[in-house]
CSV table of C-alpha atoms and ligand atoms in Angstrom, one decimal:
chain,number,residue,atom,x,y,z
A,1453,VAL,CA,-55.0,37.0,23.1
A,1454,THR,CA,-51.8,39.4,21.4
A,1455,ASP,CA,-50.8,42.5,22.6
A,1456,PHE,CA,-53.1,44.3,20.1
A,1457,ILE,CA,-56.1,42.4,21.3
A,1458,PRO,CA,-57.5,43.8,24.8
A,1459,ARG,CA,-58.8,41.3,27.1
A,1460,TYR,CA,-62.4,40.6,26.9
A,1461,SER,CA,-65.1,38.7,28.7
A,1462,THR,CA,-67.2,36.2,26.8
A,1463,PRO,CA,-70.8,36.6,28.2
A,1464,ASP,CA,-73.5,33.7,27.8
A,1465,SER,CA,-76.0,36.3,26.5
A,1466,ASN,CA,-76.0,38.9,24.0
A,1467,ARG,CA,-77.1,42.9,24.6
A,1468,GLN,CA,-78.1,44.5,21.8
A,1469,VAL,CA,-78.8,48.1,21.1
A,1470,ILE,CA,-81.9,48.0,18.8
A,1471,LEU,CA,-83.7,50.6,16.8
A,1472,ALA,CA,-86.6,51.4,18.6
A,1473,ARG,CA,-88.6,53.8,16.3
A,1474,ARG,CA,-87.5,55.3,12.9
A,1475,PRO,CA,-85.6,58.6,13.3
A,1476,ASP,CA,-86.7,61.8,11.8
A,1477,GLY,CA,-83.1,63.1,10.6
A,1478,ILE,CA,-80.6,62.6,12.9
A,1479,PRO,CA,-80.9,59.7,15.2
A,1480,HIS,CA,-80.8,60.6,19.0
A,1481,ALA,CA,-80.4,58.3,22.2
A,1482,GLY,CA,-84.4,58.1,22.6
A,1483,ASP,CA,-84.6,56.4,19.3
A,1484,PHE,CA,-82.8,53.3,20.5
A,1485,GLU,CA,-83.4,50.9,23.5
A,1486,THR,CA,-81.2,48.1,24.8
A,1487,ARG,CA,-82.4,44.5,25.1
A,1488,VAL,CA,-80.7,41.0,26.1
A,1489,ALA,CA,-81.2,38.0,23.7
A,1490,ALA,CA,-80.2,34.6,23.8
A,1491,LEU,CA,-76.7,33.5,22.0
A,1492,ALA,CA,-77.0,31.9,18.8
A,1493,LYS,CA,-74.9,29.0,17.4
A,1494,PRO,CA,-73.4,29.5,13.9
A,1495,GLU,CA,-74.8,27.0,11.1
A,1496,ASP,CA,-73.0,26.0,7.9
A,1497,GLY,CA,-71.4,29.1,6.4
A,1498,GLN,CA,-71.7,31.1,9.3
A,1499,PHE,CA,-69.3,32.2,12.1
A,1500,LEU,CA,-69.9,33.9,15.4
A,1501,VAL,CA,-68.3,37.2,16.4
A,1502,ARG,CA,-67.5,38.5,19.9
A,1503,ASN,CA,-67.5,42.1,19.3
A,1504,LEU,CA,-65.0,44.4,21.1
A,1505,TYR,CA,-65.1,47.9,19.3
A,1506,LEU,CA,-68.8,49.1,18.0
A,1507,SER,CA,-68.0,51.8,15.6
A,1508,ALA,CA,-70.1,55.0,15.1
A,1509,ASP,CA,-70.4,56.4,11.8
A,1510,PRO,CA,-72.2,59.3,10.0
A,1511,ALA,CA,-73.4,56.8,7.6
A,1512,GLN,CA,-75.8,55.3,10.1
A,1513,ARG,CA,-77.9,58.1,9.9
A,1514,GLY,CA,-78.9,56.8,6.5
A,1515,TRP,CA,-79.0,53.0,7.8
A,1516,ALA,CA,-81.3,54.1,10.5
A,1517,ALA,CA,-83.4,55.9,7.9
A,1518,ASN,CA,-83.8,52.9,5.6
A,1519,PRO,CA,-86.0,49.9,6.8
A,1520,SER,CA,-84.6,47.5,4.8
A,1521,LEU,CA,-81.1,48.0,6.3
A,1522,THR,CA,-82.6,48.5,9.9
A,1523,PRO,CA,-85.9,47.3,10.7
A,1524,VAL,CA,-87.5,48.7,13.6
A,1525,GLY,CA,-86.8,46.1,16.8
A,1526,ALA,CA,-83.5,44.9,15.1
A,1527,PRO,CA,-80.1,45.7,16.1
A,1528,MET,CA,-78.9,48.9,14.8
A,1529,ARG,CA,-76.6,48.3,11.5
A,1530,ALA,CA,-73.0,49.1,12.4
A,1531,LEU,CA,-69.6,48.3,11.7
A,1532,ALA,CA,-67.7,46.5,14.4
A,1533,VAL,CA,-64.4,44.9,15.0
A,1534,GLY,CA,-64.3,41.7,17.0
A,1535,VAL,CA,-62.8,38.1,17.2
A,1536,VAL,CA,-64.2,34.9,15.8
A,1537,GLN,CA,-65.2,32.6,18.3
A,1538,GLU,CA,-66.7,29.7,16.6
A,1539,SER,CA,-66.6,29.3,12.8
A,1540,ARG,CA,-68.5,27.0,10.4
A,1541,ASP,CA,-66.9,28.6,7.6
A,1542,PRO,CA,-64.0,26.8,6.2
A,1543,GLU,CA,-62.2,30.2,5.4
A,1544,VAL,CA,-62.7,32.0,8.5
A,1545,ALA,CA,-61.0,30.6,11.7
A,1546,ALA,CA,-61.7,30.9,15.2
A,1547,GLY,CA,-59.4,33.5,16.8
A,1548,ASP,CA,-59.3,35.6,13.4
A,1549,VAL,CA,-59.9,39.4,14.2
A,1550,VAL,CA,-62.7,40.9,11.9
A,1551,TYR,CA,-64.4,44.0,10.8
A,1552,GLY,CA,-67.5,44.2,9.3
A,1553,PHE,CA,-71.4,44.5,9.5
A,1554,PHE,CA,-71.8,43.2,13.0
A,1555,GLY,CA,-74.3,45.4,14.6
A,1556,TRP,CA,-74.4,47.1,17.8
A,1557,GLN,CA,-74.3,44.1,19.7
A,1558,ASP,CA,-72.1,41.9,22.0
A,1559,TYR,CA,-72.1,39.1,19.6
A,1560,ALA,CA,-73.1,38.3,15.8
A,1561,LEU,CA,-73.8,35.8,13.6
A,1562,ALA,CA,-72.1,36.7,10.5
A,1563,THR,CA,-71.5,35.2,7.1
A,1564,LYS,CA,-68.4,36.3,4.4
A,1565,ASP,CA,-70.9,38.7,3.2
A,1566,ASP,CA,-71.0,40.9,6.2
A,1567,LEU,CA,-66.8,41.0,6.1
A,1568,LEU,CA,-65.1,44.1,4.9
A,1569,SER,CA,-61.7,42.7,6.2
A,1570,ARG,CA,-60.3,39.7,8.2
A,1571,ILE,CA,-57.0,40.0,9.8
A,1572,SER,CA,-55.4,36.7,10.8
A,1573,THR,CA,-52.5,38.4,12.4
A,1574,PRO,CA,-53.1,42.2,13.7
A,1575,ARG,CA,-50.0,44.2,13.3
A,1576,VAL,CA,-51.6,47.2,15.1
A,1577,PRO,CA,-54.3,47.6,18.1
A,1578,VAL,CA,-57.5,46.0,16.6
A,1579,SER,CA,-59.2,49.3,17.3
A,1580,TYR,CA,-57.5,51.0,14.4
A,1581,TYR,CA,-59.2,48.1,11.8
A,1582,ALA,CA,-62.5,50.6,12.5
A,1583,GLY,CA,-60.9,53.6,12.1
A,1584,VAL,CA,-57.7,54.5,10.4
A,1585,LEU,CA,-57.6,51.1,8.5
A,1586,GLY,CA,-61.3,50.8,8.6
A,1587,MET,CA,-64.0,52.4,6.5
A,1588,PRO,CA,-63.1,56.0,7.3
A,1589,GLY,CA,-58.9,55.4,6.6
A,1590,VAL,CA,-59.8,53.2,3.4
A,1591,THR,CA,-62.2,55.9,1.9
A,1592,ALA,CA,-59.4,58.6,2.4
A,1593,TRP,CA,-57.0,56.3,0.8
A,1594,LEU,CA,-59.3,55.0,-2.1
A,1595,ALA,CA,-60.8,58.3,-3.0
A,1596,LEU,CA,-57.7,60.1,-3.2
A,1597,ASN,CA,-55.8,57.7,-5.1
A,1598,ASP,CA,-58.7,57.5,-7.6
A,1599,LEU,CA,-59.9,60.8,-8.0
A,1600,ALA,CA,-57.2,63.4,-7.0
A,1601,PRO,CA,-54.1,63.0,-9.0
A,1602,LEU,CA,-52.0,65.6,-6.8
A,1603,ILE,CA,-48.4,66.8,-7.7
A,1604,PRO,CA,-46.4,68.4,-5.2
A,1605,GLY,CA,-47.5,71.8,-4.4
A,1606,ASP,CA,-51.1,71.6,-5.4
A,1607,PRO,CA,-53.5,73.1,-2.9
A,1608,ILE,CA,-56.1,70.8,-1.6
A,1609,LEU,CA,-58.9,71.8,0.8
A,1610,VAL,CA,-60.6,69.3,3.1
A,1611,SER,CA,-63.7,69.7,5.1
A,1612,THR,CA,-64.2,67.7,8.7
A,1613,ALA,CA,-60.5,68.1,8.6
A,1614,ALA,CA,-60.2,66.6,12.1
A,1615,GLY,CA,-62.3,63.9,11.6
A,1616,ALA,CA,-61.7,60.2,10.9
A,1617,VAL,CA,-61.6,60.5,7.3
A,1618,GLY,CA,-60.5,64.0,6.9
A,1619,SER,CA,-57.6,63.6,9.1
A,1620,ILE,CA,-56.1,61.0,7.2
A,1621,VAL,CA,-56.6,62.6,3.9
A,1622,GLY,CA,-55.0,65.6,5.0
A,1623,GLN,CA,-51.7,63.4,5.9
A,1624,ILE,CA,-51.9,61.3,3.0
A,1625,ALA,CA,-52.1,64.6,0.7
A,1626,ARG,CA,-49.2,66.2,2.9
A,1627,GLN,CA,-47.0,63.3,2.4
A,1628,ARG,CA,-47.5,63.7,-1.4
A,1629,GLY,CA,-46.2,67.3,-1.2
A,1630,ALA,CA,-49.5,69.0,-1.5
A,1631,TYR,CA,-50.3,72.2,0.3
A,1632,VAL,CA,-53.0,71.1,2.7
A,1633,VAL,CA,-55.9,73.4,4.1
A,1634,GLY,CA,-58.3,72.3,6.2
A,1635,LEU,CA,-62.0,73.2,7.5
A,1636,THR,CA,-63.2,72.5,11.0
A,1637,GLY,CA,-65.5,73.7,13.7
A,1638,SER,CA,-63.6,74.5,16.6
A,1639,ASP,CA,-60.3,75.8,17.8
A,1640,ASP,CA,-59.5,72.4,19.4
A,1641,LYS,CA,-59.8,70.7,16.2
A,1642,ILE,CA,-57.9,73.5,14.4
A,1643,HIS,CA,-55.1,73.0,17.0
A,1644,ARG,CA,-55.3,69.2,16.5
A,1645,CYS,CA,-55.0,69.5,12.6
A,1646,ARG,CA,-51.9,71.7,12.6
A,1647,CYS,CA,-50.2,69.8,15.7
A,1648,ARG,CA,-51.0,66.1,14.5
A,1649,PHE,CA,-52.3,66.1,11.2
A,1650,GLY,CA,-49.8,68.2,9.3
A,1651,TYR,CA,-52.2,70.8,7.8
A,1652,HIS,CA,-50.5,73.9,6.4
A,1653,ALA,CA,-53.7,76.2,7.4
A,1654,VAL,CA,-56.9,75.5,9.1
A,1655,PHE,CA,-60.1,77.5,9.1
A,1656,ASN,CA,-63.5,77.5,11.1
A,1657,TYR,CA,-66.2,77.4,9.1
A,1658,LYS,CA,-68.4,78.5,12.0
A,1659,ALA,CA,-66.4,82.0,12.1
A,1660,GLY,CA,-68.2,85.2,10.6
A,1661,ASP,CA,-65.6,85.9,8.1
A,1662,PHE,CA,-64.8,82.3,7.0
A,1663,ALA,CA,-65.8,83.2,3.0
A,1664,LYS,CA,-63.5,85.9,3.0
A,1665,THR,CA,-60.6,84.1,5.1
A,1666,LEU,CA,-60.9,81.1,2.7
A,1667,ALA,CA,-60.6,83.3,-0.4
A,1668,ALA,CA,-57.6,85.0,1.0
A,1669,ALA,CA,-55.9,81.9,1.8
A,1670,ARG,CA,-55.4,80.7,-1.6
A,1671,PRO,CA,-56.0,83.7,-4.1
A,1672,ASP,CA,-54.7,81.2,-6.8
A,1673,GLY,CA,-57.5,78.6,-5.9
A,1674,PHE,CA,-57.5,75.0,-4.8
A,1675,LYS,CA,-57.0,72.3,-7.4
A,1676,VAL,CA,-58.7,69.8,-5.2
A,1677,TYR,CA,-61.7,70.0,-2.7
A,1678,PHE,CA,-62.3,67.0,-0.7
A,1679,ASP,CA,-65.7,67.7,0.5
A,1680,ASN,CA,-67.2,65.6,3.6
A,1681,THR,CA,-70.1,68.1,4.6
A,1682,GLY,CA,-72.0,69.6,1.3
A,1683,GLY,CA,-74.3,72.5,2.1
A,1684,SER,CA,-73.5,76.2,2.4
A,1685,ILE,CA,-69.6,75.0,3.2
A,1686,LEU,CA,-69.5,73.7,-0.4
A,1687,ASP,CA,-71.4,76.5,-1.8
A,1688,THR,CA,-68.4,78.9,-0.2
A,1689,ALA,CA,-65.7,76.4,-1.4
A,1690,ILE,CA,-66.8,76.1,-5.2
A,1691,ARG,CA,-65.7,80.0,-5.1
A,1692,THR,CA,-62.3,79.3,-4.2
A,1693,MET,CA,-61.5,76.6,-6.6
A,1694,ALA,CA,-58.8,77.0,-9.2
A,1695,LYS,CA,-59.6,76.6,-13.0
A,1696,ASN,CA,-60.0,72.8,-13.9
A,1697,GLY,CA,-60.1,71.9,-10.3
A,1698,ARG,CA,-61.9,68.6,-8.9
A,1699,ILE,CA,-64.4,68.3,-6.1
A,1700,ILE,CA,-64.6,64.9,-4.5
A,1701,GLN,CA,-67.9,64.4,-3.2
A,1702,CYS,CA,-67.3,62.2,-0.3
A,1703,GLY,CA,-69.7,63.3,2.6
A,1704,THR,CA,-72.8,65.3,3.1
A,1705,ALA,CA,-72.5,66.0,7.0
A,1706,ALA,CA,-74.1,69.6,6.8
A,1707,ILE,CA,-77.5,68.5,5.5
A,1708,ALA,CA,-79.9,68.1,8.2
A,1709,SER,CA,-82.2,65.9,6.4
A,1710,TRP,CA,-82.6,64.2,2.9
A,1711,ASN,CA,-86.4,64.0,3.5
A,1712,PRO,CA,-87.8,66.2,1.6
A,1713,PRO,CA,-84.2,66.7,-0.5
A,1714,PRO,CA,-83.2,70.2,0.3
A,1715,GLN,CA,-82.8,72.8,-2.1
A,1716,GLY,CA,-79.4,74.1,-2.5
A,1717,LEU,CA,-76.4,74.7,-4.5
A,1718,ARG,CA,-76.4,78.4,-6.0
A,1719,ASN,CA,-72.9,78.3,-7.6
A,1720,GLU,CA,-73.6,76.6,-10.9
A,1721,ARG,CA,-72.2,79.4,-12.8
A,1722,GLU,CA,-68.9,78.8,-10.8
A,1723,VAL,CA,-68.8,75.4,-11.7
A,1724,LEU,CA,-69.1,76.4,-15.3
A,1725,MET,CA,-66.8,79.1,-15.5
A,1726,ARG,CA,-64.1,77.3,-13.4
A,1727,ALA,CA,-64.6,74.1,-15.7
A,1728,LEU,CA,-64.8,72.2,-12.6
A,1729,THR,CA,-65.0,68.3,-12.2
A,1730,TRP,CA,-67.6,67.2,-9.3
A,1731,SER,CA,-67.0,63.4,-8.7
A,1732,GLY,CA,-68.7,61.3,-6.0
A,1733,PHE,CA,-67.1,58.8,-4.0
A,1734,TYR,CA,-68.8,55.7,-2.4
A,1735,ILE,CA,-66.8,53.2,-0.4
A,1736,PHE,CA,-69.3,50.3,-0.9
A,1737,ASP,CA,-68.9,50.5,-4.5
A,1738,HIS,CA,-65.0,49.2,-3.8
A,1739,VAL,CA,-65.5,46.3,-1.3
A,1740,ALA,CA,-63.5,44.0,-3.4
A,1741,ARG,CA,-60.4,46.4,-3.1
A,1742,PHE,CA,-61.0,46.7,0.6
A,1743,GLY,CA,-58.5,44.3,2.0
A,1744,ALA,CA,-55.8,45.3,-0.2
A,1745,ALA,CA,-56.4,48.8,0.8
A,1746,VAL,CA,-55.8,47.9,4.4
A,1747,ASP,CA,-52.5,46.4,3.8
A,1748,LYS,CA,-51.3,49.3,1.9
A,1749,LEU,CA,-52.4,51.7,4.8
A,1750,THR,CA,-51.1,49.3,7.4
A,1751,ASP,CA,-47.6,49.5,5.7
A,1752,LEU,CA,-48.0,53.4,5.2
A,1753,MET,CA,-48.5,53.9,8.8
A,1754,LEU,CA,-45.7,51.5,10.0
A,1755,THR,CA,-43.2,53.2,7.4
A,1756,ASN,CA,-44.3,56.9,7.0
A,1757,GLY,CA,-46.6,57.3,10.2
A,1758,LEU,CA,-50.1,58.4,10.2
A,1759,ASN,CA,-51.3,60.1,13.3
A,1760,HIS,CA,-55.0,59.4,14.1
A,1761,ASP,CA,-57.2,60.0,17.3
A,1762,GLU,CA,-59.8,57.7,19.0
A,1763,GLU,CA,-62.5,58.6,21.1
A,1764,ILE,CA,-63.4,55.0,23.0
A,1765,ASP,CA,-66.4,55.1,25.1
A,1766,HIS,CA,-66.5,52.1,27.7
A,1767,GLY,CA,-69.9,50.1,27.3
A,1768,ILE,CA,-72.7,49.5,25.0
A,1769,GLU,CA,-75.0,51.9,26.7
A,1770,HIS,CA,-72.9,54.8,25.2
A,1771,ALA,CA,-73.8,53.3,21.5
A,1772,ALA,CA,-77.4,55.4,21.7
A,1773,ALA,CA,-76.0,58.8,21.9
A,1774,SER,CA,-73.2,58.3,19.6
A,1775,LEU,CA,-74.5,59.5,16.4
A,1776,GLU,CA,-75.9,62.7,18.0
A,1777,ALA,CA,-72.4,63.5,19.0
A,1778,LEU,CA,-71.0,63.0,15.5
A,1779,PHE,CA,-73.5,65.4,14.3
A,1780,ALA,CA,-72.8,67.8,17.1
A,1781,GLY,CA,-69.2,67.7,16.0
A,1782,THR,CA,-68.3,67.1,19.7
A,1783,ASN,CA,-66.2,63.8,18.9
A,1784,LEU,CA,-62.4,64.1,19.2
A,1785,GLY,CA,-61.3,61.1,17.0
A,1786,LYS,CA,-62.7,58.2,15.6
A,1787,LYS,CA,-65.7,57.4,17.7
A,1788,LEU,CA,-65.8,53.9,19.1
A,1789,MET,CA,-67.6,51.9,21.9
A,1790,PHE,CA,-65.9,49.1,23.8
A,1791,VAL,CA,-67.8,46.3,24.7
A,1792,GLY,CA,-65.6,43.6,25.3
B,3021,NAP,N1,-68.6,58.5,0.7
B,3021,NAP,C1,-68.0,57.3,1.5
B,3021,NAP,O1,-68.1,56.3,0.9
B,3021,NAP,C2,-67.9,57.7,3.0
B,3021,NAP,C3,-67.2,56.8,3.7
B,3021,NAP,C4,-66.8,57.2,5.0
B,3021,NAP,C5,-67.2,58.7,5.6
B,3021,NAP,N2,-68.0,59.4,4.6
B,3021,NAP,C6,-68.4,60.4,5.1
B,3021,NAP,O2,-67.3,61.5,5.3
B,3021,NAP,C7,-67.7,62.4,6.6
B,3021,NAP,C8,-66.7,62.3,7.8
B,3021,NAP,O3,-66.8,61.3,8.2
B,3021,NAP,P1,-66.1,60.6,9.6
B,3021,NAP,O4,-66.4,59.1,10.0
B,3021,NAP,O5,-64.5,61.1,9.3
B,3021,NAP,O6,-66.8,61.4,10.9
B,3021,NAP,P2,-65.9,62.5,11.4
B,3021,NAP,O7,-65.3,63.6,10.8
B,3021,NAP,O8,-65.1,61.9,12.6
B,3021,NAP,O9,-67.1,63.2,12.5
B,3021,NAP,C9,-68.4,64.1,11.7
B,3021,NAP,C10,-67.8,65.3,11.7
B,3021,NAP,O10,-68.9,65.8,10.8
B,3021,NAP,C11,-68.7,67.4,11.3
B,3021,NAP,N3,-70.2,67.8,11.1
B,3021,NAP,C12,-71.2,67.5,11.7
B,3021,NAP,N4,-72.3,67.9,11.6
B,3021,NAP,C13,-71.9,69.3,10.4
B,3021,NAP,C14,-72.6,70.0,10.1
B,3021,NAP,N5,-73.9,70.5,10.1
B,3021,NAP,N6,-71.7,71.0,9.1
B,3021,NAP,C15,-70.4,70.7,9.1
B,3021,NAP,N7,-69.8,69.8,9.6
B,3021,NAP,C16,-70.4,68.9,10.4
B,3021,NAP,C17,-67.9,67.5,12.5
B,3021,NAP,O11,-66.8,68.0,12.4
B,3021,NAP,P3,-66.3,69.5,12.3
B,3021,NAP,O12,-66.4,70.1,13.8
B,3021,NAP,O13,-65.1,69.8,11.6
B,3021,NAP,O14,-67.3,70.2,11.6
B,3021,NAP,C18,-67.9,66.1,13.2
B,3021,NAP,O15,-67.2,65.7,14.0
B,3021,NAP,C19,-69.1,62.1,6.9
B,3021,NAP,O16,-69.9,62.9,5.9
B,3021,NAP,C20,-69.4,60.7,6.1
B,3021,NAP,O17,-70.5,60.5,5.6
B,3021,NAP,C21,-68.2,59.1,3.5
């Protein structure tokens, strides 16, 4: 145990939050049940992870909808940070901190295919490896690097600006000299975006005059829109883009259900007239680059500083309702459950 790894227990059974029924749209607490399973031993090529922080991520809406990713009756597919207890993989050692697909449970039997990152010597509190140094932070870093070549003064617009991805996008863009404008859903989050994440300006997309306010905020238009919501927010944002601007499609939090696929975008002509480029980014296309990105982000955090907020519930019983909180927008920071 280092200063960065919290004290944790090693029970001899495994609590699991299982998918009890296939959700219709956003998963709710009633879609899950908790059960206690026996603890399994690793076989050749496997290692046993004691999960410490279970992650709640918007992507789990898709994972819960997909029978091949989360069968009914199986632990909910989830990312988590844990410590390897026992290993029968020569490249993974007991005591390593690991982040990967370990599910909503106390323990996971995992293989290297389940890993996103392995940290033999943590340089920061290990919960960070699920947030600012996990899928959200690495997504922000790689998507900005790959798709948004910002030069100082470029205006960039970011939705879910106070969230785990958005808060890092905002800060990195600011560090690169961009003029950074955020969109979020409450006054409290606007305050956090201004005071903690360095946004120059932030608007509440739920306020009545949002479209007008946004257009007035940057009459010369945005060079980049980092979109985490899609839907009507995207429709509005398209009309504020500069000529030759670029939209990075990173998330679709505003779409209530993909079944059936919603009819939507009505601003095709704006894309045409403004000569916009619209690029998708999907983090799991970049798994091979994950470890190197974590190292770079850790350096950035320890030199330039990167503020980030965590909302950590204590106890596995909080997992079941965590996704509806994300989609209600009530989370104030990266949502985690400490189960150690
Ligand atoms: N492409 C990729 O590979 C990748 C990887 C990671 C994450 N993502 C996406 O990035 C987005 C943010 O993820 P995160 O982990 O950082 O979550 P987060 O922002 O910490 O939490 C989700 C946020 O989404 C917003 N939201 C929820 N329902 C909404 C709605 N109907 N309309 C508009 N906004 C809504 C809320 O923020 P407000 O209060 O500000 O509305 C909520 O706090 C998600 O869409 C996620 O799927 C994509």
